[in-house]
PDB file of C-alpha atoms in Angstrom:
ATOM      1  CA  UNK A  22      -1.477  18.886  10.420  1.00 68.00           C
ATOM      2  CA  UNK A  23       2.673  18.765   9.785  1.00 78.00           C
ATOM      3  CA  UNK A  24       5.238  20.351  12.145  1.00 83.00           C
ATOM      4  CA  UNK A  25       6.223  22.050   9.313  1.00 83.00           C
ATOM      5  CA  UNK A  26       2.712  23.606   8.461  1.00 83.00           C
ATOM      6  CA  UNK A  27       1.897  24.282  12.243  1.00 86.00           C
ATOM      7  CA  UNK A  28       5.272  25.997  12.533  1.00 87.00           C
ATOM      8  CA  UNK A  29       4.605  28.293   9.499  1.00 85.00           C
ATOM      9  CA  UNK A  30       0.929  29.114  10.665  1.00 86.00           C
ATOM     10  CA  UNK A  31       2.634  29.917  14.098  1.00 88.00           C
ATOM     11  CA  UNK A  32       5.159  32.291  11.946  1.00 87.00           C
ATOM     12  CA  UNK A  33       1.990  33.817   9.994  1.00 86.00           C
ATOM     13  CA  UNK A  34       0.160  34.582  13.046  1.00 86.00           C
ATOM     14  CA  UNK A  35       3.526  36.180  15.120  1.00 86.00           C
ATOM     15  CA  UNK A  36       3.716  38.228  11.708  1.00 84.00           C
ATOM     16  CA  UNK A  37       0.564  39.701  11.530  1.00 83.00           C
ATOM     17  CA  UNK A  38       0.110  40.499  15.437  1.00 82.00           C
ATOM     18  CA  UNK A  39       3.392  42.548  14.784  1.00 78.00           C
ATOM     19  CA  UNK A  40       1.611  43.698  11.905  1.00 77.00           C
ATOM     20  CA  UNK A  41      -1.253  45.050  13.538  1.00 77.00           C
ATOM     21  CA  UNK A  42       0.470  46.386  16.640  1.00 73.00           C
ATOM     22  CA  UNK A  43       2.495  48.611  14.918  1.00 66.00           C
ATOM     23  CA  UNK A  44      -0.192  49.691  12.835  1.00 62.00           C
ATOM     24  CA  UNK A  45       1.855  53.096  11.745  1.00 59.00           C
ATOM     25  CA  UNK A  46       4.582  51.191  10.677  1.00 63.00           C
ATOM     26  CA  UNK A  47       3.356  49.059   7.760  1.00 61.00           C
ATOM     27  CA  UNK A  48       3.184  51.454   5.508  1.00 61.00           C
ATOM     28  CA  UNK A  49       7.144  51.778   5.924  1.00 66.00           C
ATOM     29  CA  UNK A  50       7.432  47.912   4.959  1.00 65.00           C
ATOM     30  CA  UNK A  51       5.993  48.595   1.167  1.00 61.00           C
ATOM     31  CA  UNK A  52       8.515  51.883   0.593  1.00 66.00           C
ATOM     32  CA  UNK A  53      11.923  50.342   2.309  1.00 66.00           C
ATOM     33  CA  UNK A  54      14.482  49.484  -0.288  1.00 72.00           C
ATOM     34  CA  UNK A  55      16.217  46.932   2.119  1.00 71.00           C
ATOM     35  CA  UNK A  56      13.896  43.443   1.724  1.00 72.00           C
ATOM     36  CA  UNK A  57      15.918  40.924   5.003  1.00 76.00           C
ATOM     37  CA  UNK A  58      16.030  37.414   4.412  1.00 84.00           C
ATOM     38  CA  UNK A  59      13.320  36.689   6.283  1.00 80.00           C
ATOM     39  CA  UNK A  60      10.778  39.038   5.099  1.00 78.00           C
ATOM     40  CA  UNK A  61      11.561  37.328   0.697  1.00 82.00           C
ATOM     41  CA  UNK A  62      10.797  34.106   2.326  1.00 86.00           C
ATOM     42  CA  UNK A  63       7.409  35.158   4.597  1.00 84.00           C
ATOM     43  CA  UNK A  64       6.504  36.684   1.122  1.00 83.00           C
ATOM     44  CA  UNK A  65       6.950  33.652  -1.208  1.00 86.00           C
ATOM     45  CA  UNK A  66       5.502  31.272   1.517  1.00 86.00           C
ATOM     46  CA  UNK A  67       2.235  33.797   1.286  1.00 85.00           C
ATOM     47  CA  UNK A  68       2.565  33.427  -2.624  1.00 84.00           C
ATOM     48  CA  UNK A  69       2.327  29.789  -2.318  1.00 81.00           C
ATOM     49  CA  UNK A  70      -1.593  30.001  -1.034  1.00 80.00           C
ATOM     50  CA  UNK A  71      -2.546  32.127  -3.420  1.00 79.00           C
ATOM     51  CA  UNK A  72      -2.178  35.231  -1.098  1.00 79.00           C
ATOM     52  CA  UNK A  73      -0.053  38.401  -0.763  1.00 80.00           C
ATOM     53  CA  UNK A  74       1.551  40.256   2.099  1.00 78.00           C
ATOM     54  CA  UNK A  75      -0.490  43.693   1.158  1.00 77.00           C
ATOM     55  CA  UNK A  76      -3.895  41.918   0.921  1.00 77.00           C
ATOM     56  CA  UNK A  77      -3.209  40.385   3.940  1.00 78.00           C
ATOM     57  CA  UNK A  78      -2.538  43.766   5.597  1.00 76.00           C
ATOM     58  CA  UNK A  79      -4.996  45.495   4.292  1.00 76.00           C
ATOM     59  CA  UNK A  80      -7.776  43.354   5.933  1.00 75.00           C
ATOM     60  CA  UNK A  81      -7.920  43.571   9.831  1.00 78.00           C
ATOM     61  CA  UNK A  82      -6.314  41.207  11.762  1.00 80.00           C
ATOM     62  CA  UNK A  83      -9.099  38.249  12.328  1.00 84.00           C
ATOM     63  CA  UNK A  84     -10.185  38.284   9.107  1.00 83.00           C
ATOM     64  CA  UNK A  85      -6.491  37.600   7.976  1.00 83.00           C
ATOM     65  CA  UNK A  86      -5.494  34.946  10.536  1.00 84.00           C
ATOM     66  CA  UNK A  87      -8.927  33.140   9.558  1.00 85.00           C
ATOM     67  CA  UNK A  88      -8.350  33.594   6.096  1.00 83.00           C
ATOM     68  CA  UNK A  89      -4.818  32.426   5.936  1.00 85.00           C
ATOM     69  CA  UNK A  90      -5.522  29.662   8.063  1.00 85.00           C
ATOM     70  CA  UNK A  91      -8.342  28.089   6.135  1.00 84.00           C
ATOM     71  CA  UNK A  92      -6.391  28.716   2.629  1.00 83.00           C
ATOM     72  CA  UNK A  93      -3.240  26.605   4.275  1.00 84.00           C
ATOM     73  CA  UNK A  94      -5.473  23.925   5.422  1.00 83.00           C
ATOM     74  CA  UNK A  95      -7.111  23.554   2.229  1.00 80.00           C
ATOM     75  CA  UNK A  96      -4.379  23.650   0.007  1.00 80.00           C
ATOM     76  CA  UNK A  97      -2.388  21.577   2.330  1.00 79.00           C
ATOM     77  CA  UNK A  98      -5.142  18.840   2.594  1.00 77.00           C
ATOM     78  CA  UNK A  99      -4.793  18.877  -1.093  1.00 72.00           C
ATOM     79  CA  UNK A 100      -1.649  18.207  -1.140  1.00 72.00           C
ATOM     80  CA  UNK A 101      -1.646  15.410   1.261  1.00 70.00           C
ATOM     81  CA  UNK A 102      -4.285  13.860  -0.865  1.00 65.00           C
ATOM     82  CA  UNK A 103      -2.267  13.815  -4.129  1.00 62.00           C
ATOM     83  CA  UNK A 104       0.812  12.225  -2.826  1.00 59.00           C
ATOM     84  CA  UNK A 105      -1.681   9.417  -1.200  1.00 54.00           C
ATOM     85  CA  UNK A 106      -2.845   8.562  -4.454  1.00 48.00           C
ATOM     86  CA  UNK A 107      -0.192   6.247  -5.588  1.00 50.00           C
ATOM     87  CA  UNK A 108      -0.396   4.288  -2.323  1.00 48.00           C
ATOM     88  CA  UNK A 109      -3.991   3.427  -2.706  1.00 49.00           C
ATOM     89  CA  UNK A 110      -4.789   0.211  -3.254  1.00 50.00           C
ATOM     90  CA  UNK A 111      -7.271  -0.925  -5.820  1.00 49.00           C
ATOM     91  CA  UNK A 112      -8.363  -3.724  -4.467  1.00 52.00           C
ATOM     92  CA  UNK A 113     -10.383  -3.476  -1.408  1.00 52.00           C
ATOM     93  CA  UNK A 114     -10.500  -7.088  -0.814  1.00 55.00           C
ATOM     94  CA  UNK A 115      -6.641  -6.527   0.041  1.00 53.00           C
ATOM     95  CA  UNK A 116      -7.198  -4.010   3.051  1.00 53.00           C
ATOM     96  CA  UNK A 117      -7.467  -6.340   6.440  1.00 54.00           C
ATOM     97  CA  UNK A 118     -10.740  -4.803   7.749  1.00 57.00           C
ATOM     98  CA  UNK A 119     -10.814  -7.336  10.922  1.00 63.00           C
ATOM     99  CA  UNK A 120      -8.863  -6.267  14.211  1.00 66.00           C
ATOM    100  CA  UNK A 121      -6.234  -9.100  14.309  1.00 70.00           C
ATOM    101  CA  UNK A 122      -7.907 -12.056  16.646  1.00 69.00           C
ATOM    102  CA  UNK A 123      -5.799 -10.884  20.223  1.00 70.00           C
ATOM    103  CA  UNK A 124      -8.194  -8.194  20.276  1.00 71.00           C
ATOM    104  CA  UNK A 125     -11.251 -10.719  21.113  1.00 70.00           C
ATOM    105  CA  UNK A 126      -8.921 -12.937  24.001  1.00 72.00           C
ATOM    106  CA  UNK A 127      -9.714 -12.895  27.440  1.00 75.00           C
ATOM    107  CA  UNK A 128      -7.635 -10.310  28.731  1.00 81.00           C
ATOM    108  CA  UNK A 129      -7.500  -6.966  30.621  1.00 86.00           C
ATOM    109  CA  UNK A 130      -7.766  -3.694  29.460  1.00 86.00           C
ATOM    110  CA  UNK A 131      -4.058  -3.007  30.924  1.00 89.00           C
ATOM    111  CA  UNK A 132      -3.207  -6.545  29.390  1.00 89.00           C
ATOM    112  CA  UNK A 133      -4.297  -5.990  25.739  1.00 87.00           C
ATOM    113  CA  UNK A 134      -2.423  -2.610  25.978  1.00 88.00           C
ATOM    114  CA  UNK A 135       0.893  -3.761  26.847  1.00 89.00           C
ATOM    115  CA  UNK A 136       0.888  -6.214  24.229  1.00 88.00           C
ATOM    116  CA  UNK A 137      -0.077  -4.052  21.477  1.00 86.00           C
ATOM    117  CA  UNK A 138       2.675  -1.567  22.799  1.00 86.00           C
ATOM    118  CA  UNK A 139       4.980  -4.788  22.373  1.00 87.00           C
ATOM    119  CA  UNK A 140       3.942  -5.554  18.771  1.00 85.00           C
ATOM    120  CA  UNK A 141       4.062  -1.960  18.287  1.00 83.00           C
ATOM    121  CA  UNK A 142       7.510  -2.047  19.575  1.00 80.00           C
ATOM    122  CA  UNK A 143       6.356   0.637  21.606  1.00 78.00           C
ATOM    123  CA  UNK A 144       6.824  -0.439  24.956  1.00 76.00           C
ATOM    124  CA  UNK A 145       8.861   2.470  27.182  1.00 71.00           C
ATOM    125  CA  UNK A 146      11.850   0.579  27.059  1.00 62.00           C
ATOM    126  CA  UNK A 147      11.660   0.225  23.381  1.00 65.00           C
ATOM    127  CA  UNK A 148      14.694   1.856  21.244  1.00 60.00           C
ATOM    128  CA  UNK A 149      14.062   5.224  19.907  1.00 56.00           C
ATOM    129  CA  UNK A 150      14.431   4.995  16.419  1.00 54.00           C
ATOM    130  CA  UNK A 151      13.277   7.109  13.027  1.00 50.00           C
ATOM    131  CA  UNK A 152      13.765  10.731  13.694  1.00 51.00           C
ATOM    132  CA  UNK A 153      15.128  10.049  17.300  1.00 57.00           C
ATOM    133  CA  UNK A 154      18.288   7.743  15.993  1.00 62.00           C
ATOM    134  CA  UNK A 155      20.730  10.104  17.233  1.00 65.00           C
ATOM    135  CA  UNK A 156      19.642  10.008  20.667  1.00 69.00           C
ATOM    136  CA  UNK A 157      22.933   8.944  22.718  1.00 72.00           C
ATOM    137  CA  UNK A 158      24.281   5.438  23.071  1.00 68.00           C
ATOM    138  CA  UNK A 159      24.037   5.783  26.970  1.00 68.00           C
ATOM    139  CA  UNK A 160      20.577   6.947  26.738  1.00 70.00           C
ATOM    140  CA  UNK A 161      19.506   3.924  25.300  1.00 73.00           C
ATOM    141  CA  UNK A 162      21.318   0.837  27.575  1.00 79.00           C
ATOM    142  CA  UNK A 163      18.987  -0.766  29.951  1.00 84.00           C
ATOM    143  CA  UNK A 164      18.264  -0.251  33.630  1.00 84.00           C
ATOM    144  CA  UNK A 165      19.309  -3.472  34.629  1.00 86.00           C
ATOM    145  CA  UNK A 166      23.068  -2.338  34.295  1.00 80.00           C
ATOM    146  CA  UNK A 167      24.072  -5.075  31.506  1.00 81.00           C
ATOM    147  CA  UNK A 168      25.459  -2.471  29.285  1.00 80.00           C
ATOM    148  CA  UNK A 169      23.023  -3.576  26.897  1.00 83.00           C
ATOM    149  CA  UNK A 170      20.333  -1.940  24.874  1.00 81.00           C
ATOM    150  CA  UNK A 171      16.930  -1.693  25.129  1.00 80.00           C
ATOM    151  CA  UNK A 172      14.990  -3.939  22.879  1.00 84.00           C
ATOM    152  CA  UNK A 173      12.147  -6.195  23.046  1.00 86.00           C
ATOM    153  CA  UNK A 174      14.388  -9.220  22.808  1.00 88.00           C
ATOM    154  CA  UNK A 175      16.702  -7.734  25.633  1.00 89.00           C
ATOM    155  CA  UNK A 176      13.418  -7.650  27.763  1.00 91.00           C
ATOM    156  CA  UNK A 177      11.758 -10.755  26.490  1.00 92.00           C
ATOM    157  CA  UNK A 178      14.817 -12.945  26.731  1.00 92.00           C
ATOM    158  CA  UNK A 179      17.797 -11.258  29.019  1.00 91.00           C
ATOM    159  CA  UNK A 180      16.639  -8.823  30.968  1.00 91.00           C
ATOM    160  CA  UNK A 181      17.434  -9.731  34.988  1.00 93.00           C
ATOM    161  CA  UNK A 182      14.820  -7.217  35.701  1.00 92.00           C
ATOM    162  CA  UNK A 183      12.549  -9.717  34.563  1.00 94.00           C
ATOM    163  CA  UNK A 184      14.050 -13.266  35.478  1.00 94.00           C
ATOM    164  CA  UNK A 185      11.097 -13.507  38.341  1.00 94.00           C
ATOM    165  CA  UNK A 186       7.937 -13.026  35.431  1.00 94.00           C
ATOM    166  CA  UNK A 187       9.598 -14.877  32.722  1.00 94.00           C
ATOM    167  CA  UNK A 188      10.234 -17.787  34.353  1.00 94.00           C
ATOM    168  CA  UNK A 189       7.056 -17.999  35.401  1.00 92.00           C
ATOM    169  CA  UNK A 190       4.837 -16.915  32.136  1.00 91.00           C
ATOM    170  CA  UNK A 191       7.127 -17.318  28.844  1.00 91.00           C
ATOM    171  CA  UNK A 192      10.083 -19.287  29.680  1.00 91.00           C
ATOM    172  CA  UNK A 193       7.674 -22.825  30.082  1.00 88.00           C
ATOM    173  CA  UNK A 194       7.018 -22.223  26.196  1.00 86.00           C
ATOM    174  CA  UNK A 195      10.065 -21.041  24.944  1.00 88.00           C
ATOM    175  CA  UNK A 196      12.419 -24.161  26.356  1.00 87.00           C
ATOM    176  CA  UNK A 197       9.791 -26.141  23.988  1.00 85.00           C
ATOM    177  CA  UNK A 198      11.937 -24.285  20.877  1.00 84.00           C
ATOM    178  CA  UNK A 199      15.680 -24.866  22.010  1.00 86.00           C
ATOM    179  CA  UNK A 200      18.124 -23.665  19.394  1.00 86.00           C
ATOM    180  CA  UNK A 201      16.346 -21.204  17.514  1.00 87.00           C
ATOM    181  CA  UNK A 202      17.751 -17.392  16.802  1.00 88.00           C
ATOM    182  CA  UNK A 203      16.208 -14.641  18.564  1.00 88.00           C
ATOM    183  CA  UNK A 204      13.994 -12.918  16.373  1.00 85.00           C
ATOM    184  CA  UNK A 205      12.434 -16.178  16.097  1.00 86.00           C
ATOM    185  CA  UNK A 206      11.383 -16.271  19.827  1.00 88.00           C
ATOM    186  CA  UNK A 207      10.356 -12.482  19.929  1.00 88.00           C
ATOM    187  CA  UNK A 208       7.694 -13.453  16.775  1.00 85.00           C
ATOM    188  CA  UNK A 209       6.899 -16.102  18.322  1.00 84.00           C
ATOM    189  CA  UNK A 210       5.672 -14.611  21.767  1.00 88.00           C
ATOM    190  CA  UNK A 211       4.418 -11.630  19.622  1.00 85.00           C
ATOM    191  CA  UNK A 212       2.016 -13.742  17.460  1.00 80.00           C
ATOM    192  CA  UNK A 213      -1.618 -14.018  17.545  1.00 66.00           C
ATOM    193  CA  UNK A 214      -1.434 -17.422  15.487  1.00 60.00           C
ATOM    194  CA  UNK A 215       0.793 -18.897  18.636  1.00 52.00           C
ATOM    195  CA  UNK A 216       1.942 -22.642  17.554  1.00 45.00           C
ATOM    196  CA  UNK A 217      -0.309 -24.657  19.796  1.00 44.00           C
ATOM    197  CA  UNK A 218       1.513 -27.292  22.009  1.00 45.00           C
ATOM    198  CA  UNK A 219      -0.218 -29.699  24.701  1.00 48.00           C
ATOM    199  CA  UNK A 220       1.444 -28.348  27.796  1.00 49.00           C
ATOM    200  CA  UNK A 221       0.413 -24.767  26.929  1.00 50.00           C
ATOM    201  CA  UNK A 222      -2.643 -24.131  24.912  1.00 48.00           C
ATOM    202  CA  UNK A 223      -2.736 -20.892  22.323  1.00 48.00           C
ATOM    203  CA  UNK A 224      -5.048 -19.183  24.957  1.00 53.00           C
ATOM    204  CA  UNK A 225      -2.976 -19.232  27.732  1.00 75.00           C
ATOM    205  CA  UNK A 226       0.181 -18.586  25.782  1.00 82.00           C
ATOM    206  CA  UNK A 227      -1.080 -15.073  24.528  1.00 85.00           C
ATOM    207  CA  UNK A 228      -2.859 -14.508  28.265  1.00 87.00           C
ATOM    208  CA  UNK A 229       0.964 -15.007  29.775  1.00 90.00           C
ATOM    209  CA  UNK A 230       2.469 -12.716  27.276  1.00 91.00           C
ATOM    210  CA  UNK A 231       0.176  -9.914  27.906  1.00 90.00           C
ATOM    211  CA  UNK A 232       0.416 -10.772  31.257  1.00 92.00           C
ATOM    212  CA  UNK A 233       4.191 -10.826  31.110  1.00 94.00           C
ATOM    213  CA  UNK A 234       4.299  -7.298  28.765  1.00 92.00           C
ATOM    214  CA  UNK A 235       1.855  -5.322  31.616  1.00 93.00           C
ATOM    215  CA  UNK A 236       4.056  -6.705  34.052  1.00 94.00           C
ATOM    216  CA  UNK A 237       7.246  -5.259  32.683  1.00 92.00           C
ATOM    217  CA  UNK A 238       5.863  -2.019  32.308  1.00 91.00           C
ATOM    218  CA  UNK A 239       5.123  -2.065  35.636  1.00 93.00           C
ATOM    219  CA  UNK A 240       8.979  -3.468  36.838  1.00 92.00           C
ATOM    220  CA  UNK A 241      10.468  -0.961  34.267  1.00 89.00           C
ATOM    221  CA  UNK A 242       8.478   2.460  35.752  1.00 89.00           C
ATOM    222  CA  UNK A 243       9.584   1.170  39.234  1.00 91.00           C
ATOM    223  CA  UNK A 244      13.055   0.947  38.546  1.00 90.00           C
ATOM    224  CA  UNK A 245      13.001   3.838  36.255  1.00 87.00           C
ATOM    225  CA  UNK A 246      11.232   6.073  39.802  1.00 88.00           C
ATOM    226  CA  UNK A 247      14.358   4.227  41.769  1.00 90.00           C
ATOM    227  CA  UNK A 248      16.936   5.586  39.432  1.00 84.00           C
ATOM    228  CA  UNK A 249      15.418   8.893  38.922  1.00 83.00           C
ATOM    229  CA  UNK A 250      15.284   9.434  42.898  1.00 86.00           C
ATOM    230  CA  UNK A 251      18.839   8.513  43.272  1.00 84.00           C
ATOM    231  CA  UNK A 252      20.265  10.661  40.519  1.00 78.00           C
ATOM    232  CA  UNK A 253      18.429  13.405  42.307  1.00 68.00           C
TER     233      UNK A 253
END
């Protein structure tokens, strides 16, 4: 269910236990002349489902929280399902059915996690972005103390927090690729097709990136604990 539908069922139901509290009032809401701002706009909403403020009222109050709950569902469910339709795609054959291949590697429960928070770009240190974009420069610059942000490259390829596991899991493959941009070495680590190279086989080049994304969740609570404490 939306926010915005949960916060005007939340707005119903706060209505109509006012409603029914002050049951020798409601009569004086149908004969006042003065109609606030808020009370057009509960009214309208109601319209919208098909409903009305005095039918509402004139059942008791479980029977109208049930009923208005089930017509908002239905009609919003509706809704959802018309604007989906031009989205749909017609051929079936196009919809990837199979989990991508990572998901049948050798690796930990903790291990596959991490590194579907990483393709995700999900991990904790990840930048908030979307409807959190206006959360505060200095909220977002890493723990090390770099003054930088942080992103999965920063972690992957700068991070100091991190010198001690990349070294030892990632770094080995990357120096294979010198001179390449950035985003080039985050896809590549990120990949389930991993370009295969004698000195480190496809399996253990995924293994050591999960290993190396559990790991820095681990490093980044620690420090994040560490910080917390001393700002306390």
């Amino acid at each position: 269910m939306k926010v915005e539908v949960r916060a005007w069922l939340a707005i119903f139901n706060f209505w109509l236990k006012l409603i029914f509290l002050l049951r020798t009032l409601t009569s004086l809401l149908f004969v006042d002349n003065y109609h606030p701002t808020w009370k057009r706009a509960l009214s309208l909403k109601v319209k919208t489902y098909g409903l009305s403020m005095k039918c509402l009222i004139q059942a008791d109050y479980e029977m109208a929280k049930q009923l208005l709950k089930q017509r908002i569902l239905v009609v919003e469910r509706h809704c959802d399902l018309g604007a989906t339709s031009n989205n749909i795609l017609t051929n079936p054959a196009l919809i990837p059915f199979k989990p991508a291949n990572y998901f049948f590697a050798h690796l930990t429960k903790n291990q596959r996690r991490a590194f579907t928070l990483a393709r995700m770009n999900a991990l904790p240190s990840a930048i908030q972005e979307g409807k959190f974009h206006k959360i505060p420069y200095s909220h977002r610059k890493c723990l090390c103390r770099t003054d930088r942000i942080q992103t999965l490259v920063h972690v992957f390829l700068h991070c100091p927090l991190y010198d001690g596991i990349r070294e030892k899991l990632i770094a080995p493959y990357l120096k294979q690729f010198p001179g390449w941009p950035e985003a080039f070495y985050t896809g590549l680590l990120l990949s389930e097709q991993n370009i295969y190279t004698e000195e480190c086989p496809t399996s253990s080049i995924l293994s050591n990136v999960a290993k190396f994304c559990a790991a820095a969740i681990i490093i980044h609570a620690q420090v994040s604990a560490i910080a917390q404490a001393l700002t306390n």
